[in-house]
PDB file of C-alpha atoms and ligand atoms in Angstrom:
ATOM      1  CA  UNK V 137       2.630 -13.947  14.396  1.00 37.00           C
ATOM      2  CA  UNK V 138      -1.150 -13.163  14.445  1.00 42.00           C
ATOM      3  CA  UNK V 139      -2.289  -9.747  12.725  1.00 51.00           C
ATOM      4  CA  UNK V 140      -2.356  -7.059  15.013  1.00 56.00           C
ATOM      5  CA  UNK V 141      -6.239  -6.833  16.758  1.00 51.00           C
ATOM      6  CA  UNK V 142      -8.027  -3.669  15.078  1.00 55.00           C
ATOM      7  CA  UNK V 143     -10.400  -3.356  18.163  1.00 62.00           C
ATOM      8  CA  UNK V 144     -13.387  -4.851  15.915  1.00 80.00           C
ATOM      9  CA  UNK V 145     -12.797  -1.800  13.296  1.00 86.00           C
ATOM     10  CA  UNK V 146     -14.292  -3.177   9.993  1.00 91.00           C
ATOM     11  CA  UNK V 147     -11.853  -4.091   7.582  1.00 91.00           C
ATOM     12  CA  UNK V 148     -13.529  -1.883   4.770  1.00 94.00           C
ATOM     13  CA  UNK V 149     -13.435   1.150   6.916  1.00 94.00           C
ATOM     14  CA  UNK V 150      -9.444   0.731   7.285  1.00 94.00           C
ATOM     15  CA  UNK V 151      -9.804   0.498   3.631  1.00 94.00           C
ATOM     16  CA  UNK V 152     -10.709   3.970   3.501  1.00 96.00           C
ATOM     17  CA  UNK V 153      -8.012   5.307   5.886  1.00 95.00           C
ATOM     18  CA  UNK V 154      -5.624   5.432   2.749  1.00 96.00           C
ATOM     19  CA  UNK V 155      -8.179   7.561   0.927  1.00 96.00           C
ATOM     20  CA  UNK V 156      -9.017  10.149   4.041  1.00 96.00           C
ATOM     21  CA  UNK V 157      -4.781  10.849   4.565  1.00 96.00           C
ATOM     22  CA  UNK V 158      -4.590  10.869   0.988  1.00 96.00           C
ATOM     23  CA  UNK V 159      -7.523  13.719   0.644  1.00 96.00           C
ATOM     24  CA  UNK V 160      -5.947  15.738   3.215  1.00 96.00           C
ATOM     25  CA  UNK V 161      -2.273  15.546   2.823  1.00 95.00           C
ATOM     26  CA  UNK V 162      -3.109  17.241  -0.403  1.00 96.00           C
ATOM     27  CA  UNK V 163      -5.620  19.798   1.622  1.00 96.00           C
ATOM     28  CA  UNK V 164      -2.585  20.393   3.717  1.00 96.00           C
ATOM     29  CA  UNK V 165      -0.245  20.940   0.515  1.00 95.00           C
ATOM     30  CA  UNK V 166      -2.608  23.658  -0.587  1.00 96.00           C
ATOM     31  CA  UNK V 167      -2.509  25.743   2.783  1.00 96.00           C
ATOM     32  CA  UNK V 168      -5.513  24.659   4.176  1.00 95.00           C
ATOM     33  CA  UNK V 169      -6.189  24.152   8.295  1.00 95.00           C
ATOM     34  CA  UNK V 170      -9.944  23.152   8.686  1.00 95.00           C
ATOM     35  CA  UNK V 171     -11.804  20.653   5.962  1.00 95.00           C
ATOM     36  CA  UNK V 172     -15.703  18.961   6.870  1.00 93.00           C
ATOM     37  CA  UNK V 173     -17.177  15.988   6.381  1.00 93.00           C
ATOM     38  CA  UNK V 174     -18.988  17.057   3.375  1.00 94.00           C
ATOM     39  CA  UNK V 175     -16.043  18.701   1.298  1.00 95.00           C
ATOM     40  CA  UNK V 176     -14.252  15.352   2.223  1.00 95.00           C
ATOM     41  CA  UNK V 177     -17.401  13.511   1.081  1.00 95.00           C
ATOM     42  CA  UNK V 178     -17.674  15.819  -2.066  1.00 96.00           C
ATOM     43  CA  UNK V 179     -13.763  15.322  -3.008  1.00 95.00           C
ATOM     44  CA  UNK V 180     -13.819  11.307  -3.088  1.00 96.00           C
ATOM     45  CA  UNK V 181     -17.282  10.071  -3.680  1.00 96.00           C
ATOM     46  CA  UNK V 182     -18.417   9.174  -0.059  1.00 96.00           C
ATOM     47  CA  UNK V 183     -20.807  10.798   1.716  1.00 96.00           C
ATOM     48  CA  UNK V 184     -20.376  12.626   4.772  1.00 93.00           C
ATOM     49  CA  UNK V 185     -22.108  10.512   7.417  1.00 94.00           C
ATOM     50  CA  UNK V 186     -20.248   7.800   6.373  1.00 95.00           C
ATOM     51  CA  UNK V 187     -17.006   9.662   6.845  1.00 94.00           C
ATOM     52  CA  UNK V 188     -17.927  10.892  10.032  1.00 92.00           C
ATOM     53  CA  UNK V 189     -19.150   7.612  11.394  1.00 92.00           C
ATOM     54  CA  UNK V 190     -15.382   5.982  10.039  1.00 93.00           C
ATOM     55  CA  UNK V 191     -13.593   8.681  11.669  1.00 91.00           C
ATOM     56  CA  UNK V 192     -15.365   8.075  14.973  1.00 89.00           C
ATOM     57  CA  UNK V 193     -13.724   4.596  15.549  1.00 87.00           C
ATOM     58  CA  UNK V 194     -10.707   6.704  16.703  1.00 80.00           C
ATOM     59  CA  UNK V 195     -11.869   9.523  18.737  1.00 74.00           C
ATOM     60  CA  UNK V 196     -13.750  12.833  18.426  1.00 62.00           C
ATOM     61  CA  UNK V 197     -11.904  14.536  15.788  1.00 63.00           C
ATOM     62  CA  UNK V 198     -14.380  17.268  14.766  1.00 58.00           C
ATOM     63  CA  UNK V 199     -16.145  19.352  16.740  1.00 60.00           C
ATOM     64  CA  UNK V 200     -20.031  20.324  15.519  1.00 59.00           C
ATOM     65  CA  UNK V 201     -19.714  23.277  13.362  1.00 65.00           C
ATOM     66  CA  UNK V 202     -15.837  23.844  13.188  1.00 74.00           C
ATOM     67  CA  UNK V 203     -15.160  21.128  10.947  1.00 85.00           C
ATOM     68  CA  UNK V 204     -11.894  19.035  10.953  1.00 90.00           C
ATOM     69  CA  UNK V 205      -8.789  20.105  11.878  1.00 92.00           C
ATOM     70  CA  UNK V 206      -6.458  18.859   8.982  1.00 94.00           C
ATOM     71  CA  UNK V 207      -2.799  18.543  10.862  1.00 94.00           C
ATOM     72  CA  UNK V 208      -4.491  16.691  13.728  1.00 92.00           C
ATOM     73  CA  UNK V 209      -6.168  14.633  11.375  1.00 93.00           C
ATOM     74  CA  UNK V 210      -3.133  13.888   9.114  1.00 94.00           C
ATOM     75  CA  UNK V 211      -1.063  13.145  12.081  1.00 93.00           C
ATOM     76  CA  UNK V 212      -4.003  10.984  13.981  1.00 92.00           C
ATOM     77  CA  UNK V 213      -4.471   8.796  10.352  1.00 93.00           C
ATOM     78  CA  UNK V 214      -1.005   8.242  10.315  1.00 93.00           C
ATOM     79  CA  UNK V 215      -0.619   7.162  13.297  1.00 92.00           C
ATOM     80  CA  UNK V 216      -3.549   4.496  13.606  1.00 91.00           C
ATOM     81  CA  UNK V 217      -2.430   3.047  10.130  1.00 92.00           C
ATOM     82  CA  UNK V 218       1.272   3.385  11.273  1.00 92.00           C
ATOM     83  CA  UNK V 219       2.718   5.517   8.473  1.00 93.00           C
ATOM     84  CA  UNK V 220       4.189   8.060  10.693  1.00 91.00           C
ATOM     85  CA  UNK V 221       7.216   5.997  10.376  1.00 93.00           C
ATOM     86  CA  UNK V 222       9.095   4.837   7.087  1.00 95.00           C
ATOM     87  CA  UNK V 223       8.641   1.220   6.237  1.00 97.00           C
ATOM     88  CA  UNK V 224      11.008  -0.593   4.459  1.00 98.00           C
ATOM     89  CA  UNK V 225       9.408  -2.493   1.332  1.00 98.00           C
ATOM     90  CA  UNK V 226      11.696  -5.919  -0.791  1.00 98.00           C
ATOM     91  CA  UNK V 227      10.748  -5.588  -4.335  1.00 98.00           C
ATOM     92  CA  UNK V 228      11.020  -8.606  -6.393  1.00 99.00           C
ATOM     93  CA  UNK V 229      11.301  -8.573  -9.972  1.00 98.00           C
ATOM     94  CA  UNK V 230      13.566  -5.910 -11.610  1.00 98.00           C
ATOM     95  CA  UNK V 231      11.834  -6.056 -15.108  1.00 98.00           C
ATOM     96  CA  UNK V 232       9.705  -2.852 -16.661  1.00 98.00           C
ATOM     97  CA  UNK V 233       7.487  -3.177 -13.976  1.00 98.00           C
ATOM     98  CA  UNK V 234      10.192  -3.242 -11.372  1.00 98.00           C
ATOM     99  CA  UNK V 235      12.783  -0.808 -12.883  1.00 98.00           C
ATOM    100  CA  UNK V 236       9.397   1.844 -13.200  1.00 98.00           C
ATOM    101  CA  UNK V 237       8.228   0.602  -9.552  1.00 98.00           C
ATOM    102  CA  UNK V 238      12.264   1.499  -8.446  1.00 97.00           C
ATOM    103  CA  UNK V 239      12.217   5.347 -10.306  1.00 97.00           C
ATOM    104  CA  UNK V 240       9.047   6.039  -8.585  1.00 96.00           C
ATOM    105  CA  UNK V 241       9.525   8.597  -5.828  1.00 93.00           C
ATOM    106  CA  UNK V 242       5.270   8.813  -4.484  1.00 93.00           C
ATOM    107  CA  UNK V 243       6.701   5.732  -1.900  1.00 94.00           C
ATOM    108  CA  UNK V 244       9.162   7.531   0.066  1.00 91.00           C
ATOM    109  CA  UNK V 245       6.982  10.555   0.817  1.00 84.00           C
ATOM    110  CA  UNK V 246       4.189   8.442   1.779  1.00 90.00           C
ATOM    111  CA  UNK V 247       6.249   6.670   3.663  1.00 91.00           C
ATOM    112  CA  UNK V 248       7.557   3.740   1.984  1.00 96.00           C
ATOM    113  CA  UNK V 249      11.430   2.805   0.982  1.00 97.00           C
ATOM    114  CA  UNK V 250      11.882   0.387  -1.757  1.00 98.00           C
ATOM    115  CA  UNK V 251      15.008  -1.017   0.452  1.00 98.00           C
ATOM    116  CA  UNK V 252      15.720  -4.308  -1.800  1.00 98.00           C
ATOM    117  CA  UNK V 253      15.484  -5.488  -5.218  1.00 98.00           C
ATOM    118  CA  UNK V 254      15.578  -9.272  -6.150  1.00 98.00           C
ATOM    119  CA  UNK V 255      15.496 -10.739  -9.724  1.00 98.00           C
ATOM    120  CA  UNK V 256      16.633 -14.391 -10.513  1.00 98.00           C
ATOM    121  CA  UNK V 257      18.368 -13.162 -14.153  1.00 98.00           C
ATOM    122  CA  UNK V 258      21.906 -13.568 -14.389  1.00 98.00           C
ATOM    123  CA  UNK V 259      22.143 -10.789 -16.228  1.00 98.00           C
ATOM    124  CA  UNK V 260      20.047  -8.283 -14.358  1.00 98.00           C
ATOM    125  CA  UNK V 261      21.805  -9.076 -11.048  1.00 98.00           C
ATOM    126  CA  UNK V 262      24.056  -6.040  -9.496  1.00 98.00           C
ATOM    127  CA  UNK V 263      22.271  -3.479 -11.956  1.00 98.00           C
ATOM    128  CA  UNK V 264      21.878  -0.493 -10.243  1.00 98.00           C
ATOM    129  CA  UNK V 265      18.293   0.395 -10.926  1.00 98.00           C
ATOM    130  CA  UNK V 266      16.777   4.007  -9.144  1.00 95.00           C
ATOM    131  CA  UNK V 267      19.382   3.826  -7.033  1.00 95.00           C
ATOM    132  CA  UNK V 268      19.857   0.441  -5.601  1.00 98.00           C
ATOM    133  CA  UNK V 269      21.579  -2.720  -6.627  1.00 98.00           C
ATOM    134  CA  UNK V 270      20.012  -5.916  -7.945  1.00 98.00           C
ATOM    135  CA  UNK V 271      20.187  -8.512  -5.543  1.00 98.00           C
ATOM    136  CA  UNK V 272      20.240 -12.570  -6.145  1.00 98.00           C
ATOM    137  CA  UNK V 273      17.373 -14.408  -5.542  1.00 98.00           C
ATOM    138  CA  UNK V 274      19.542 -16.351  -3.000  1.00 98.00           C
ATOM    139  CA  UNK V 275      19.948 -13.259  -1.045  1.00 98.00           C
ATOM    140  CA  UNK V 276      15.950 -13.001  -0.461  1.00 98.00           C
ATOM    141  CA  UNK V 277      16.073 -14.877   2.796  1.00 98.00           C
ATOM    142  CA  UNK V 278      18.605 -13.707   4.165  1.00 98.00           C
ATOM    143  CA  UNK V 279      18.343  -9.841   3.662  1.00 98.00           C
ATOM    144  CA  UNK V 280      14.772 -10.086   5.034  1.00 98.00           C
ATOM    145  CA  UNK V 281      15.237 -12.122   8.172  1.00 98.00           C
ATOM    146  CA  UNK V 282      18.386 -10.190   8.815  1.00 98.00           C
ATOM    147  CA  UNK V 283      16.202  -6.655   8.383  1.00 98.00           C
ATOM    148  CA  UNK V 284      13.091  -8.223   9.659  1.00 97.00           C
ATOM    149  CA  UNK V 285      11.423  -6.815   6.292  1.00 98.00           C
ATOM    150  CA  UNK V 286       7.793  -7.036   6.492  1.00 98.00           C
ATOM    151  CA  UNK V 287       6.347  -5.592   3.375  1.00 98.00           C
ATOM    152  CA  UNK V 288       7.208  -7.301  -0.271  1.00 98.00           C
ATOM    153  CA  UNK V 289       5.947  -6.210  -3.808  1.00 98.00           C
ATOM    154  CA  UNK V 290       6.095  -9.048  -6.400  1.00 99.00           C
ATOM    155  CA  UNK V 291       6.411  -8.039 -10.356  1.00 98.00           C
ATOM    156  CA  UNK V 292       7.434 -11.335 -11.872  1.00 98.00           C
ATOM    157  CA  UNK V 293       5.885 -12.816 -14.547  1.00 98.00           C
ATOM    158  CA  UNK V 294       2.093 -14.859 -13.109  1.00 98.00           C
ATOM    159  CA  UNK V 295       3.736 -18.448 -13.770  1.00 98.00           C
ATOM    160  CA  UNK V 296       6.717 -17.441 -10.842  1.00 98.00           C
ATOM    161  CA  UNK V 297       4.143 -15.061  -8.463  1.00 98.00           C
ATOM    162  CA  UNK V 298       3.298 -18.258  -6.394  1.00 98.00           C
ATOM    163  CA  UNK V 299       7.083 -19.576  -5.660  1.00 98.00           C
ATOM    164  CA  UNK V 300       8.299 -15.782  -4.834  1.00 98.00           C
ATOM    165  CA  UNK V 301       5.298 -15.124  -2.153  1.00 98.00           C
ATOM    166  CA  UNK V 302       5.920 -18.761  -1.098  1.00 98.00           C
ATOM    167  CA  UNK V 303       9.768 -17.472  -0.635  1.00 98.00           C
ATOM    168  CA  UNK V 304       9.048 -14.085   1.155  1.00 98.00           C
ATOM    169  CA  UNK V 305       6.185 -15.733   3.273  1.00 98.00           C
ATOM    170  CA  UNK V 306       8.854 -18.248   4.487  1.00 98.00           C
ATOM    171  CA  UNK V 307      11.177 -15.721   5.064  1.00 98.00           C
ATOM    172  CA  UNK V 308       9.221 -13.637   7.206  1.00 98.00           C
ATOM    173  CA  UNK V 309       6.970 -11.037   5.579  1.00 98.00           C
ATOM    174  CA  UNK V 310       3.384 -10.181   6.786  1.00 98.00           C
ATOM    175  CA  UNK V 311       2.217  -8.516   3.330  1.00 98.00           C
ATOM    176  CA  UNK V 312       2.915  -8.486  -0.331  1.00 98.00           C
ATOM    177  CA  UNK V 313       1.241  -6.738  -2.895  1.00 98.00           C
ATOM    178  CA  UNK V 314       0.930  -9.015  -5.737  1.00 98.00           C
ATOM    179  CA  UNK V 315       1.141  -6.802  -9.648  1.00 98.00           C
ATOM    180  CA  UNK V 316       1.497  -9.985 -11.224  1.00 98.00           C
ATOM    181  CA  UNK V 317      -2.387 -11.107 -12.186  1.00 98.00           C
ATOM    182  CA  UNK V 318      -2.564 -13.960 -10.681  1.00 98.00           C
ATOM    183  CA  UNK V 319      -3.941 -14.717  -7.486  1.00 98.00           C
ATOM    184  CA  UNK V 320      -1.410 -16.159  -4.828  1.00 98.00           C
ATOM    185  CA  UNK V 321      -2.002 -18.898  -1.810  1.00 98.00           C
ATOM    186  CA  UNK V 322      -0.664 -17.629   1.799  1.00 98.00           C
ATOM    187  CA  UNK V 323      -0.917 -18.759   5.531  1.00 98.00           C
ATOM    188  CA  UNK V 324      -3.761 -16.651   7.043  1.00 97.00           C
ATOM    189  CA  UNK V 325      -1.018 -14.746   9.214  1.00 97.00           C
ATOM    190  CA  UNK V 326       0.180 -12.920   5.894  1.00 98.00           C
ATOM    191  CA  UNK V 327      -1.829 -10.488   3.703  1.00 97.00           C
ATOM    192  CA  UNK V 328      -1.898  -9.846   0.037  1.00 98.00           C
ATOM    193  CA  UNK V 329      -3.201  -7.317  -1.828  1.00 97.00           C
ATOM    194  CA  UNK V 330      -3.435  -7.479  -5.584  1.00 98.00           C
ATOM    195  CA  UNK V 331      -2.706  -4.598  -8.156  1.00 97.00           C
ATOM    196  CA  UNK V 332      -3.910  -5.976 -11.393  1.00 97.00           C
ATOM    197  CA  UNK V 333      -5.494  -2.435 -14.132  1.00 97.00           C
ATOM    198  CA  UNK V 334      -7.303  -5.303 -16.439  1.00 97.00           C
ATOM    199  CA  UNK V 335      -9.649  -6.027 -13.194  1.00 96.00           C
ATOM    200  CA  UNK V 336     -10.359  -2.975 -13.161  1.00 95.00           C
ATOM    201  CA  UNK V 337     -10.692  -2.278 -16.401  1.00 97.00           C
ATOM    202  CA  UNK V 338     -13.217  -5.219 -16.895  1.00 96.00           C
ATOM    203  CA  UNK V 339     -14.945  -4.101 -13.858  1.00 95.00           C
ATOM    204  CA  UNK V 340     -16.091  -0.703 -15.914  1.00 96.00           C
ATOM    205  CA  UNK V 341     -16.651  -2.517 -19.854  1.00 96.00           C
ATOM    206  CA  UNK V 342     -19.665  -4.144 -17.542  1.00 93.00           C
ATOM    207  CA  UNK V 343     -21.267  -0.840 -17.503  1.00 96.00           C
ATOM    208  CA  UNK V 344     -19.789   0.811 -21.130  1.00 96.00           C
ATOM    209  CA  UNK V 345     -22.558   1.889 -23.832  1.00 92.00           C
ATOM    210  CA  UNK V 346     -22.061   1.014 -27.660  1.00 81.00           C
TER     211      UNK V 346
HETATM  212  P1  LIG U 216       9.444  -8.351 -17.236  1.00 90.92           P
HETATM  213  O1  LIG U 216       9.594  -9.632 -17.990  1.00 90.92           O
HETATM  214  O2  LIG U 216       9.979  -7.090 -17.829  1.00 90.92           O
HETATM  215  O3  LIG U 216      10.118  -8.503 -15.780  1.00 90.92           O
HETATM  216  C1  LIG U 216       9.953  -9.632 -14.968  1.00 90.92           C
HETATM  217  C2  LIG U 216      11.207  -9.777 -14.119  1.00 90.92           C
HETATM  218  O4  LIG U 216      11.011 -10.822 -13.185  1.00 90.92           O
HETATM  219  C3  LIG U 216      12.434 -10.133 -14.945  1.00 90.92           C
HETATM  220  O5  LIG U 216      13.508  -9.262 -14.603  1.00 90.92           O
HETATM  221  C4  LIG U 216      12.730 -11.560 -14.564  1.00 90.92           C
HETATM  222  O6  LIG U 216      14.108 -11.867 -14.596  1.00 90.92           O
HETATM  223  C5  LIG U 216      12.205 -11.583 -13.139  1.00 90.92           C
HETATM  224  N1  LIG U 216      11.871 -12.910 -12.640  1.00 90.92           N
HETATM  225  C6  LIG U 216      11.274 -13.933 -13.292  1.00 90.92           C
HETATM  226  N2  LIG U 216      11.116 -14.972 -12.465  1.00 90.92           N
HETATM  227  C7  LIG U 216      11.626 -14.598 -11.270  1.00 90.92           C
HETATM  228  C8  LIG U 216      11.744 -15.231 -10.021  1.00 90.92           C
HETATM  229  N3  LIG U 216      11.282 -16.479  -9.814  1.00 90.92           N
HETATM  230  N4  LIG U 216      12.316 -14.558  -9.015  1.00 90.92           N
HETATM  231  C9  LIG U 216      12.782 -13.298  -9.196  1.00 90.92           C
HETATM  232  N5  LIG U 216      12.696 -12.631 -10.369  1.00 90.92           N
HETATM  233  C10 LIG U 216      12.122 -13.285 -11.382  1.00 90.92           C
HETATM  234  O7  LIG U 216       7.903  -8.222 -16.919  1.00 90.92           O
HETATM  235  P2  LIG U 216       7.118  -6.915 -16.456  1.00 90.92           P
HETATM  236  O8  LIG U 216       6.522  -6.258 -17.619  1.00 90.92           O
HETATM  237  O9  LIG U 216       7.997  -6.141 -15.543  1.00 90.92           O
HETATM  238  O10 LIG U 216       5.928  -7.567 -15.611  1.00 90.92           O
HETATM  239  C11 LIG U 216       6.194  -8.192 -14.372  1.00 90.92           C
HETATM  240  C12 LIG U 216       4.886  -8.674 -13.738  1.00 90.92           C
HETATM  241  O11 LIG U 216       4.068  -7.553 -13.432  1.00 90.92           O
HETATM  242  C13 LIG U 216       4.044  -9.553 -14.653  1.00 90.92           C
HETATM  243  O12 LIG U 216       3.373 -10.501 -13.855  1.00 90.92           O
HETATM  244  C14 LIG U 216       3.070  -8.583 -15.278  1.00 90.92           C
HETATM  245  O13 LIG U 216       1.881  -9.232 -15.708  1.00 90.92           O
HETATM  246  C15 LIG U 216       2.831  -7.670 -14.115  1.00 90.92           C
HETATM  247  N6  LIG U 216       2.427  -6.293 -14.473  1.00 90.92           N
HETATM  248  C16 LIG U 216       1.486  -5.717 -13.699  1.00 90.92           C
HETATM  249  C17 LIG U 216       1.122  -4.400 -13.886  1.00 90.92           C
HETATM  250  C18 LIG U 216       0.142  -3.782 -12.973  1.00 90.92           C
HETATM  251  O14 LIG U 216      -0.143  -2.604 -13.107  1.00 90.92           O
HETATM  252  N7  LIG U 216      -0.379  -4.531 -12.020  1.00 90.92           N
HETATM  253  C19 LIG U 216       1.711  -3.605 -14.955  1.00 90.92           C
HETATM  254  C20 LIG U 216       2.756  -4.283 -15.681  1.00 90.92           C
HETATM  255  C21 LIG U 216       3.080  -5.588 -15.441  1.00 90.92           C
END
């Protein structure tokens, strides 16, 4: 199944959707109705023109002068990157990583539901771990074709990343996020995205003074 069509809508700009609904759910939290450009610029780094220019791909949201409206907003950003509904996610890997990934609770009011948990140990299999039950390997297929699960996370160890996205891909899913820090071969029709800290890390000991 190709990826849906964004209407030409640069991928980095899509990148910053995340950021915008992030900004202003917590605006919202705090009682606020109207934000700008520029206190959205100041609060993540960007500047305003460049938020207003992203924001225009989908419509006129501010007018000149009033600033943003923050519930429209929310609700418009959450609708273009389809998180006004709750998407079920198949974990796989039900070690530290996993069992903290499992007792996490910033998915499900973001809108995502950690709805399955795979591990291939023996010994780790029907654990009950933040509230599900540890399923078989074997039981990958199956549970996702049967609940048309598009969205994996893998947390295996690097050496079994590979053979897990090669299982979920074949099984149906569109997109994984990959924590284990290695980076993983799929069909163009499925996306990855890759949570590795030590990249990140790196990225700044560039720039550190003695
Ligand atoms: P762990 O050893 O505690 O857990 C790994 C789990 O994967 C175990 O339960 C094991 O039985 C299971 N497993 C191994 N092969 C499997 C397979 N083929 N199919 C299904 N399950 C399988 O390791 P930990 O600390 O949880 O780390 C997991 C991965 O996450 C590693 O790749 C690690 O480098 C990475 N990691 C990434 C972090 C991040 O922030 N991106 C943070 C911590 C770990």
């Amino acid at each position: 199944m190709p990826l849906k069509q964004t209407n030409s809508i640069p991928d980095i700009v899509i990148g910053r959707l995340p950021l915008y609904l992030r900004a202003l759910t917590r605006l919202q939290q705090e009682g606020r109705e109207v934000t700008s450009s520029h206190e959205l610029g100041r609060k993540l780094g960007i500047s305003s023109a460049q938020i207003r220019k992203d924001l225009s791909h989908f419509g006129g949201f501010g007018k000149q002068g009033t600033g943003y409206q923050i519930e429209y907003l929310v609700n418009k950003l959450r609708t273009v990157m389809q998180v006004n509904q709750e998407w079920h996610v198949a974990l796989v890997g039900a070690g530290n990583l996993g069992s903290a990934i499992l007792h996490y609770r910033g998915f499900a009011d973001r809108g995502f539901r950690i709805a399955w948990v795979f591990d291939s140990d023996p010994a780790k299999i029907g654990a009950h771990i933040g509230g599900l039950t540890v399923q078989p390997l074997e039981e990958l297929a199956q549970t996702i074709k049967e609940n048309q699960a598009k969205l994996a996370m893998i947390a295996v160890p690097a050496e079994h990343a590979q053979s897990v996205a090669n299982m979920l891909v074949e099984a149906g899913v569109q997109a994984i996020l990959n924590y284990a820090p290695i980076n993983i071969n799929v069909p163009d029709h499925v996306m990855v995205q890759y949570i590795d800290p030590v990249v990140h890390l790196q990225h700044m000991t560039f720039y550190l003074k003695d």
